[in-house]
Amino acid sequence: MDKNKLFKQILAISALFVIFAIPTESQAVSMYARQTGMACASCHFQHFPMLNEFGRAFKAGGYTLIGKEGKVEGEELSIPETMNIGIVSKLRYQKTNGPKVVGTHTENDGRWDIPDEFNVMLGGRISPNIGFFFEGATVEAPFLASFKMPFMYDVGGLKAGVIPFSTAELGAAFGFELLNTGAVKNQRMVEKGPDISAKQYVMDAHKARGFAFVVSDPRFFVNLTKWSPGHVEDHVSSPNATYIRAAVTPRVGNWDLGAGVQSWSGSAEVGPGSAIITNDIKGTAVDAQAQGAIGAMPLGIYLSQAKAPASGTTGNPNFFNTGTDNAKTATAIAAELGVLPRKATLVLAYRKANTGATSFNHDNALTVGGIYQIVQNMQLQLTHATRSGSAYDSGSPNMTVGGNGDRLTTLVLFGSF
């Protein structure tokens, strides 16, 4: 399919989504909007799931804030009148330009996932100091995709507590994270996280369960997590690996800023049944963000850099990089400009990376696109990524039969209701 034809098809599909999806007024997002009685724009910068200062405070408080919703209260009891529930859905189309394989239908032919995700979510207040988040995946197994239960208390003017958690793919950072740099997989600007976030590229999606020990303040947060790379169906390692996250979140004038570091260390058992082996857990990342405005247009800028050392030829493999020669590295910068504030944004991102492989290892990506907020709780994303570097040279796995080529177009209808 030539590029002009593909472009026309994407425009037509986008127009159909907009025509059939526009309601007459904005709605609030999902279960936490129902609990707080506040519109999603109260917690999110430009669009969900990107957090603003108030959104960070709500999350740091363990999801316990209640607004207009009634409460059932008694001695040592304070819960919402109703169980707050929401559904998150993604309808996705992806098209890559790799070699097509006769008898198969992959992204190289153009792939529709309706839905790609359809997750039932519950969450909110258990008590004034205890909250919870539950995500049940109805498309992917197991049904329990992610769960955490923050115990957060006021201690000397700070928020402090412990958060037990388990997740099928959001990693050790799922326990507690507040920045929008992709430091945790589900808090990113657009669908294809590894193209815009260095941490997502190097550490990618993985199972994790453990305990996050957290201290938080509007000016900073620190997270010390003991974890293992398993989920509900796994019965292997105790939470022996260590994840450390520290970040500052100052306000300078009209700009909401953030910068931090992430570190993964230790070792853990990985794998099912007789295939269980001990992996070293080695990786680091640094990130920063700036959220403000240029004139009347909101602007978010997100920087990240990550590294996972090579496994080497002796000792345990590195969970984040099984290659024996090169470190797996990435540097990324992404920006989003609100050309129609709270309605439409333009996206631009660039990532430079090394896969850690012995050859064909330079992997760069330029992403352009946009996000249109149909209503506050439903958005249309359209992005196009162009890849370059030796990972896309002739004869590389990406450019031979079974590979995905060097172009990716993604269209997503993303809603929470």
Tab-separated table of C-alpha atoms in Angstrom:
chain	number	residue	atom	x	y	z
A	1	MET	CA	0.000	0.000	0.000
A	2	ASP	CA	1.502	3.395	-0.960
A	3	LYS	CA	1.861	6.141	1.641
A	4	ASN	CA	-0.784	8.430	0.091
A	5	LYS	CA	-3.391	5.687	0.159
A	6	LEU	CA	-2.533	4.788	3.756
A	7	PHE	CA	-2.735	8.451	4.809
A	8	LYS	CA	-6.166	8.845	3.206
A	9	GLN	CA	-7.434	5.703	4.958
A	10	ILE	CA	-6.220	6.948	8.354
A	11	LEU	CA	-7.911	10.329	7.824
A	12	ALA	CA	-11.161	8.633	6.864
A	13	ILE	CA	-11.051	6.340	9.893
A	14	SER	CA	-10.300	9.297	12.190
A	15	ALA	CA	-13.213	11.261	10.794
A	16	LEU	CA	-15.600	8.359	11.356
A	17	PHE	CA	-14.465	7.974	14.971
A	18	VAL	CA	-15.047	11.660	15.633
A	19	ILE	CA	-18.451	11.780	13.918
A	20	PHE	CA	-19.849	8.805	15.777
A	21	ALA	CA	-18.226	9.440	19.166
A	22	ILE	CA	-18.940	13.106	19.956
A	23	PRO	CA	-21.448	13.460	22.837
A	24	THR	CA	-22.990	16.820	23.653
A	25	GLU	CA	-21.112	17.600	26.884
A	26	SER	CA	-17.957	16.650	28.746
A	27	GLN	CA	-18.013	13.867	31.270
A	28	ALA	CA	-15.711	13.027	34.190
A	29	VAL	CA	-13.291	10.112	34.133
A	30	SER	CA	-14.228	6.796	35.683
A	31	MET	CA	-14.351	5.716	39.291
A	32	TYR	CA	-12.267	8.441	40.931
A	33	ALA	CA	-14.296	11.194	39.256
A	34	ARG	CA	-17.421	9.582	40.682
A	35	GLN	CA	-15.879	9.437	44.155
A	36	THR	CA	-14.535	13.004	44.189
A	37	GLY	CA	-17.347	14.607	42.187
A	38	MET	CA	-14.709	16.391	40.093
A	39	ALA	CA	-14.127	16.504	36.338
A	40	CYS	CA	-11.122	14.643	34.977
A	41	ALA	CA	-9.494	17.959	34.007
A	42	SER	CA	-9.092	18.651	37.731
A	43	CYS	CA	-6.426	15.952	38.028
A	44	HIS	CA	-4.922	15.785	34.537
A	45	PHE	CA	-2.633	18.024	32.512
A	46	GLN	CA	-4.003	18.485	28.958
A	47	HIS	CA	-5.580	15.007	28.972
A	48	PHE	CA	-5.641	11.734	30.916
A	49	PRO	CA	-3.579	9.918	32.096
A	50	MET	CA	-1.082	12.812	32.443
A	51	LEU	CA	-1.184	14.145	36.038
A	52	ASN	CA	-1.111	17.750	37.215
A	53	GLU	CA	-0.280	18.918	40.758
A	54	PHE	CA	-3.732	18.139	42.137
A	55	GLY	CA	-3.714	14.717	40.472
A	56	ARG	CA	-0.374	13.925	42.107
A	57	ALA	CA	-1.757	14.948	45.504
A	58	PHE	CA	-4.829	12.739	45.068
A	59	LYS	CA	-2.679	9.757	44.122
A	60	ALA	CA	-0.184	10.435	46.926
A	61	GLY	CA	-3.085	10.450	49.381
A	62	GLY	CA	-3.926	6.870	48.448
A	63	TYR	CA	-7.108	7.632	46.422
A	64	THR	CA	-9.043	8.451	49.607
A	65	LEU	CA	-10.457	11.932	48.869
A	66	ILE	CA	-14.264	12.020	48.759
A	67	GLY	CA	-16.223	14.937	47.345
A	68	LYS	CA	-19.989	15.160	46.909
A	69	GLU	CA	-20.495	11.419	47.159
A	70	GLY	CA	-22.122	10.257	50.370
A	71	LYS	CA	-20.294	8.185	52.965
A	72	VAL	CA	-21.182	5.320	55.253
A	73	GLU	CA	-19.596	6.195	58.566
A	74	GLY	CA	-19.407	4.685	62.020
A	75	GLU	CA	-16.805	3.859	64.636
A	76	GLU	CA	-13.575	3.253	62.653
A	77	LEU	CA	-15.570	3.177	59.419
A	78	SER	CA	-15.645	5.699	56.550
A	79	ILE	CA	-16.357	4.356	53.067
A	80	PRO	CA	-18.210	5.697	50.001
A	81	GLU	CA	-21.935	4.964	49.802
A	82	THR	CA	-21.376	3.089	46.558
A	83	MET	CA	-18.552	1.008	45.115
A	84	ASN	CA	-16.916	3.176	42.453
A	85	ILE	CA	-16.388	1.345	39.185
A	86	GLY	CA	-15.123	2.312	35.771
A	87	ILE	CA	-14.254	0.765	32.432
A	88	VAL	CA	-11.195	1.648	30.371
A	89	SER	CA	-11.286	0.663	26.717
A	90	LYS	CA	-8.908	1.009	23.786
A	91	LEU	CA	-9.847	0.391	20.181
A	92	ARG	CA	-6.641	0.284	18.146
A	93	TYR	CA	-5.451	0.119	14.553
A	94	GLN	CA	-1.745	-0.420	13.783
A	95	LYS	CA	0.060	-0.564	10.455
A	96	THR	CA	3.741	-1.375	9.965
A	97	ASN	CA	5.641	-1.652	6.699
A	98	GLY	CA	7.644	-4.847	7.197
A	99	PRO	CA	7.651	-7.715	4.687
A	100	LYS	CA	4.304	-9.466	4.459
A	101	VAL	CA	4.119	-13.214	5.006
A	102	VAL	CA	1.748	-15.238	2.859
A	103	GLY	CA	-0.890	-16.978	4.951
A	104	THR	CA	-0.640	-14.633	7.934
A	105	HIS	CA	-2.200	-11.335	8.944
A	106	THR	CA	-0.072	-9.114	11.160
A	107	GLU	CA	0.533	-5.411	11.751
A	108	ASN	CA	2.339	-5.389	8.399
A	109	ASP	CA	-1.043	-5.939	6.743
A	110	GLY	CA	-2.818	-3.488	9.060
A	111	ARG	CA	-4.326	-4.846	12.267
A	112	TRP	CA	-7.557	-3.926	14.077
A	113	ASP	CA	-7.887	-4.689	17.793
A	114	ILE	CA	-11.484	-4.042	18.838
A	115	PRO	CA	-10.886	-3.910	21.698
A	116	ASP	CA	-7.165	-3.894	22.335
A	117	GLU	CA	-7.986	-3.382	26.018
A	118	PHE	CA	-11.270	-3.612	27.892
A	119	ASN	CA	-10.509	-3.364	31.581
A	120	VAL	CA	-12.850	-3.202	34.543
A	121	MET	CA	-11.515	-0.868	37.228
A	122	LEU	CA	-12.493	-0.432	40.855
A	123	GLY	CA	-10.912	1.961	43.280
A	124	GLY	CA	-11.189	4.525	45.995
A	125	ARG	CA	-11.456	4.835	49.725
A	126	ILE	CA	-11.308	2.012	52.255
A	127	SER	CA	-10.761	4.382	55.174
A	128	PRO	CA	-9.467	7.965	55.554
A	129	ASN	CA	-5.904	6.593	55.262
A	130	ILE	CA	-6.341	3.459	53.140
A	131	GLY	CA	-7.342	3.257	49.498
A	132	PHE	CA	-7.141	0.791	46.639
A	133	PHE	CA	-6.823	0.386	42.897
A	134	PHE	CA	-7.972	-2.727	41.033
A	135	GLU	CA	-7.680	-3.382	37.299
A	136	GLY	CA	-9.324	-6.471	35.853
A	137	ALA	CA	-8.328	-7.305	32.289
A	138	THR	CA	-11.128	-8.891	30.265
A	139	VAL	CA	-9.027	-9.326	27.102
A	140	GLU	CA	-5.747	-10.522	28.600
A	141	ALA	CA	-5.045	-13.227	31.205
A	142	PRO	CA	-4.977	-13.285	34.176
A	143	PHE	CA	-8.152	-11.408	35.066
A	144	LEU	CA	-6.368	-9.585	37.892
A	145	ALA	CA	-4.144	-7.309	35.823
A	146	SER	CA	-3.039	-4.950	38.605
A	147	PHE	CA	-3.840	-4.265	42.238
A	148	LYS	CA	-2.481	-2.048	45.001
A	149	MET	CA	-3.633	-0.918	48.424
A	150	PRO	CA	-1.978	2.301	49.671
A	151	PHE	CA	-1.739	2.784	53.449
A	152	MET	CA	-0.875	6.507	53.594
A	153	TYR	CA	-0.701	8.614	56.762
A	154	ASP	CA	0.154	12.205	57.706
A	155	VAL	CA	3.519	12.150	59.462
A	156	GLY	CA	5.134	15.466	60.422
A	157	GLY	CA	3.524	17.318	57.530
A	158	LEU	CA	4.427	14.587	55.015
A	159	LYS	CA	2.529	11.664	53.532
A	160	ALA	CA	4.157	8.357	54.445
A	161	GLY	CA	3.101	4.766	54.129
A	162	VAL	CA	3.386	1.354	52.538
A	163	ILE	CA	1.734	0.064	49.368
A	164	PRO	CA	1.453	-3.680	48.709
A	165	PHE	CA	0.957	-4.310	44.983
A	166	SER	CA	0.976	-6.825	42.132
A	167	THR	CA	0.856	-6.200	38.383
A	168	ALA	CA	0.981	-8.252	35.205
A	169	GLU	CA	3.043	-5.730	33.209
A	170	LEU	CA	3.479	-2.319	34.859
A	171	GLY	CA	6.723	-3.172	36.672
A	172	ALA	CA	8.175	-2.263	40.046
A	173	ALA	CA	7.376	1.434	39.525
A	174	PHE	CA	3.655	0.619	39.671
A	175	GLY	CA	3.795	0.687	43.471
A	176	PHE	CA	4.111	4.497	43.496
A	177	GLU	CA	4.894	6.984	40.713
A	178	LEU	CA	3.803	10.569	40.016
A	179	LEU	CA	5.674	11.858	36.947
A	180	ASN	CA	4.448	11.661	33.330
A	181	THR	CA	7.753	10.624	31.726
A	182	GLY	CA	6.861	6.958	31.246
A	183	ALA	CA	8.578	6.078	34.537
A	184	VAL	CA	5.616	3.726	34.970
A	185	LYS	CA	4.059	2.214	31.846
A	186	ASN	CA	0.460	3.379	32.303
A	187	GLN	CA	1.367	7.048	32.840
A	188	ARG	CA	2.571	8.160	29.406
A	189	MET	CA	1.603	10.625	26.711
A	190	VAL	CA	0.710	8.272	23.837
A	191	GLU	CA	0.086	4.582	23.174
A	192	LYS	CA	3.576	3.487	22.041
A	193	GLY	CA	5.556	4.132	25.223
A	194	PRO	CA	8.961	2.769	24.085
A	195	ASP	CA	9.052	5.316	21.249
A	196	ILE	CA	8.752	8.336	23.582
A	197	SER	CA	10.210	7.132	26.906
A	198	ALA	CA	13.729	5.804	27.510
A	199	LYS	CA	12.624	3.902	30.607
A	200	GLN	CA	9.839	2.189	28.654
A	201	TYR	CA	12.310	1.220	25.931
A	202	VAL	CA	14.978	-0.246	28.221
A	203	MET	CA	12.884	-1.814	31.005
A	204	ASP	CA	9.670	-2.345	28.976
A	205	ALA	CA	6.638	-4.176	30.394
A	206	HIS	CA	7.184	-6.806	33.094
A	207	LYS	CA	5.480	-8.478	36.022
A	208	ALA	CA	6.107	-7.204	39.523
A	209	ARG	CA	4.804	-7.681	43.025
A	210	GLY	CA	6.014	-6.407	46.346
A	211	PHE	CA	5.839	-3.527	48.821
A	212	ALA	CA	6.531	0.150	48.163
A	213	PHE	CA	7.607	2.249	51.156
A	214	VAL	CA	6.783	5.865	50.335
A	215	VAL	CA	7.364	9.385	51.624
A	216	SER	CA	5.650	12.157	49.670
A	217	ASP	CA	5.212	15.913	49.739
A	218	PRO	CA	4.085	18.442	47.101
A	219	ARG	CA	7.803	19.233	46.612
A	220	PHE	CA	9.216	15.672	46.325
A	221	PHE	CA	8.597	11.950	46.699
A	222	VAL	CA	10.742	8.924	47.566
A	223	ASN	CA	9.838	5.301	46.932
A	224	LEU	CA	11.801	2.293	48.230
A	225	THR	CA	10.301	-0.922	46.902
A	226	LYS	CA	11.137	-4.545	47.628
A	227	TRP	CA	9.807	-6.660	44.754
A	228	SER	CA	10.103	-9.717	42.555
A	229	PRO	CA	9.231	-10.201	38.850
A	230	GLY	CA	6.101	-12.269	39.428
A	231	HIS	CA	2.330	-11.839	39.538
A	232	VAL	CA	-0.672	-13.655	41.019
A	233	GLU	CA	-0.122	-16.902	39.103
A	234	ASP	CA	3.595	-17.102	39.963
A	235	HIS	CA	4.928	-18.770	43.100
A	236	VAL	CA	8.645	-18.118	42.889
A	237	SER	CA	10.912	-15.524	44.441
A	238	SER	CA	10.229	-13.520	47.573
A	239	PRO	CA	10.474	-9.751	47.023
A	240	ASN	CA	14.286	-9.631	47.217
A	241	ALA	CA	15.030	-7.159	44.414
A	242	THR	CA	15.196	-3.441	45.206
A	243	TYR	CA	13.730	-0.498	43.328
A	244	ILE	CA	14.506	3.055	44.451
A	245	ARG	CA	12.796	6.144	43.091
A	246	ALA	CA	13.437	9.738	44.171
A	247	ALA	CA	12.100	12.883	42.516
A	248	VAL	CA	11.612	16.579	43.195
A	249	THR	CA	8.474	18.383	42.008
A	250	PRO	CA	8.959	22.145	42.413
A	251	ARG	CA	6.861	24.943	40.955
A	252	VAL	CA	8.805	27.760	39.314
A	253	GLY	CA	6.551	30.620	38.276
A	254	ASN	CA	3.789	29.141	36.128
A	255	TRP	CA	5.748	25.972	35.427
A	256	ASP	CA	5.130	22.665	37.188
A	257	LEU	CA	8.524	20.919	37.137
A	258	GLY	CA	9.780	17.460	38.032
A	259	ALA	CA	13.081	15.577	37.933
A	260	GLY	CA	14.187	12.276	39.371
A	261	VAL	CA	16.177	9.057	39.298
A	262	GLN	CA	15.224	5.378	39.260
A	263	SER	CA	17.427	2.449	40.249
A	264	TRP	CA	16.886	-1.316	40.053
A	265	SER	CA	19.247	-3.679	41.904
A	266	GLY	CA	19.519	-7.072	43.557
A	267	SER	CA	18.464	-10.440	42.157
A	268	ALA	CA	15.335	-12.556	41.868
A	269	GLU	CA	14.046	-15.887	40.615
A	270	VAL	CA	12.383	-15.659	37.207
A	271	GLY	CA	10.423	-18.171	35.141
A	272	PRO	CA	7.821	-20.949	35.490
A	273	GLY	CA	8.279	-24.459	36.866
A	274	SER	CA	11.604	-26.171	36.170
A	275	ALA	CA	12.714	-23.213	34.037
A	276	ILE	CA	13.193	-20.953	37.067
A	277	ILE	CA	16.581	-19.230	37.063
A	278	THR	CA	18.101	-16.453	39.132
A	279	ASN	CA	18.396	-13.103	37.352
A	280	ASP	CA	20.338	-10.049	38.398
A	281	ILE	CA	18.201	-6.905	38.385
A	282	LYS	CA	20.360	-4.043	37.067
A	283	GLY	CA	19.221	-0.749	35.591
A	284	THR	CA	19.104	2.999	36.072
A	285	ALA	CA	17.067	5.874	34.663
A	286	VAL	CA	16.871	9.640	35.026
A	287	ASP	CA	13.964	11.799	33.918
A	288	ALA	CA	12.562	15.323	33.989
A	289	GLN	CA	9.398	17.125	32.977
A	290	ALA	CA	8.109	20.667	32.587
A	291	GLN	CA	4.397	21.455	32.342
A	292	GLY	CA	3.225	24.983	31.718
A	293	ALA	CA	2.165	27.155	28.810
A	294	ILE	CA	3.528	29.205	25.938
A	295	GLY	CA	1.109	32.083	25.666
A	296	ALA	CA	-2.366	30.549	25.725
A	297	MET	CA	-1.171	27.087	24.636
A	298	PRO	CA	-0.332	24.431	27.280
A	299	LEU	CA	3.048	22.763	26.763
A	300	GLY	CA	4.471	19.599	28.304
A	301	ILE	CA	8.111	18.549	27.808
A	302	TYR	CA	9.355	15.136	28.971
A	303	LEU	CA	12.984	13.942	29.061
A	304	SER	CA	14.319	10.509	29.985
A	305	GLN	CA	17.484	8.432	29.826
A	306	ALA	CA	17.877	4.781	30.838
A	307	LYS	CA	20.528	2.059	30.882
A	308	ALA	CA	20.651	-1.679	31.602
A	309	PRO	CA	24.177	-3.203	31.685
A	310	ALA	CA	25.003	-6.241	29.557
A	311	SER	CA	24.665	-9.642	31.191
A	312	GLY	CA	28.201	-10.684	30.309
A	313	THR	CA	29.316	-14.255	29.622
A	314	THR	CA	29.475	-15.434	33.246
A	315	GLY	CA	27.170	-15.093	36.217
A	316	ASN	CA	23.434	-14.438	36.210
A	317	PRO	CA	21.691	-12.797	33.252
A	318	ASN	CA	20.427	-9.244	33.671
A	319	PHE	CA	16.632	-9.271	33.782
A	320	PHE	CA	16.525	-6.111	31.647
A	321	ASN	CA	19.270	-7.040	29.146
A	322	THR	CA	20.200	-10.624	28.284
A	323	GLY	CA	22.775	-9.467	25.708
A	324	THR	CA	26.371	-10.313	26.581
A	325	ASP	CA	28.211	-7.466	24.829
A	326	ASN	CA	26.529	-4.073	24.972
A	327	ALA	CA	24.526	-2.091	27.494
A	328	LYS	CA	20.920	-1.482	26.484
A	329	THR	CA	20.490	2.292	26.474
A	330	ALA	CA	18.033	4.963	25.405
A	331	THR	CA	17.608	8.730	25.504
A	332	ALA	CA	14.262	10.335	24.688
A	333	ILE	CA	12.641	13.734	24.503
A	334	ALA	CA	8.913	14.221	23.954
A	335	ALA	CA	6.726	17.313	23.812
A	336	GLU	CA	3.011	18.004	23.567
A	337	LEU	CA	1.576	21.395	22.616
A	338	GLY	CA	-2.084	22.198	23.244
A	339	VAL	CA	-3.039	23.989	20.023
A	340	LEU	CA	-6.669	23.902	21.197
A	341	PRO	CA	-6.369	23.915	25.000
A	342	ARG	CA	-8.004	20.863	26.619
A	343	LYS	CA	-9.170	19.748	23.185
A	344	ALA	CA	-6.350	19.094	20.699
A	345	THR	CA	-2.608	18.638	21.102
A	346	LEU	CA	0.314	18.086	18.743
A	347	VAL	CA	2.895	15.455	19.701
A	348	LEU	CA	6.583	15.350	18.748
A	349	ALA	CA	9.142	12.908	20.178
A	350	TYR	CA	12.598	11.548	19.396
A	351	ARG	CA	14.337	8.514	20.874
A	352	LYS	CA	17.920	7.346	20.367
A	353	ALA	CA	18.711	3.838	21.587
A	354	ASN	CA	21.009	0.822	21.547
A	355	THR	CA	19.277	-2.545	21.786
A	356	GLY	CA	22.244	-4.200	23.514
A	357	ALA	CA	22.536	-6.758	20.708
A	358	THR	CA	25.896	-7.603	19.102
A	359	SER	CA	24.850	-6.226	15.691
A	360	PHE	CA	22.027	-4.202	14.112
A	361	ASN	CA	21.775	-2.476	17.499
A	362	HIS	CA	21.239	1.241	16.839
A	363	ASP	CA	17.529	1.953	17.126
A	364	ASN	CA	16.174	5.495	16.758
A	365	ALA	CA	12.581	6.699	16.422
A	366	LEU	CA	10.937	9.976	15.419
A	367	THR	CA	7.263	10.205	16.393
A	368	VAL	CA	4.771	12.810	15.209
A	369	GLY	CA	1.054	12.902	15.862
A	370	GLY	CA	-1.805	14.399	17.746
A	371	ILE	CA	-4.453	13.776	20.385
A	372	TYR	CA	-8.032	15.007	20.139
A	373	GLN	CA	-10.183	15.072	23.271
A	374	ILE	CA	-13.643	14.126	22.021
A	375	VAL	CA	-14.812	14.687	25.588
A	376	GLN	CA	-12.804	14.761	28.808
A	377	ASN	CA	-13.001	10.998	29.205
A	378	MET	CA	-12.538	9.946	25.567
A	379	GLN	CA	-9.674	10.734	23.231
A	380	LEU	CA	-8.495	9.916	19.741
A	381	GLN	CA	-4.745	9.406	19.252
A	382	LEU	CA	-3.005	9.304	15.868
A	383	THR	CA	0.783	8.870	15.754
A	384	HIS	CA	3.335	7.905	13.128
A	385	ALA	CA	6.827	6.666	14.069
A	386	THR	CA	9.749	6.554	11.654
A	387	ARG	CA	12.650	4.348	12.792
A	388	SER	CA	16.306	4.577	11.740
A	389	GLY	CA	19.737	3.213	12.634
A	390	SER	CA	21.498	-0.087	12.006
A	391	ALA	CA	18.559	-2.006	13.518
A	392	TYR	CA	16.793	-1.212	10.234
A	393	ASP	CA	19.633	-1.867	7.792
A	394	SER	CA	19.073	-4.331	4.988
A	395	GLY	CA	19.357	-7.849	6.396
A	396	SER	CA	18.392	-6.855	9.949
A	397	PRO	CA	15.631	-8.813	11.736
A	398	ASN	CA	13.311	-5.803	11.400
A	399	MET	CA	13.660	-5.712	7.612
A	400	THR	CA	13.508	-9.432	6.822
A	401	VAL	CA	10.544	-11.818	6.758
A	402	GLY	CA	8.815	-11.681	10.149
A	403	GLY	CA	10.090	-8.180	10.922
A	404	ASN	CA	7.978	-5.047	11.371
A	405	GLY	CA	9.926	-2.690	9.122
A	406	ASP	CA	10.811	0.897	9.987
A	407	ARG	CA	7.400	2.611	10.044
A	408	LEU	CA	4.501	2.359	12.505
A	409	THR	CA	1.173	4.172	12.286
A	410	THR	CA	-1.099	3.883	15.325
A	411	LEU	CA	-4.692	5.022	15.716
A	412	VAL	CA	-6.317	4.624	19.139
A	413	LEU	CA	-9.753	5.465	20.511
A	414	PHE	CA	-9.143	5.570	24.277
A	415	GLY	CA	-11.989	5.985	26.722
A	416	SER	CA	-12.795	5.722	30.413
A	417	PHE	CA	-16.424	5.597	31.538
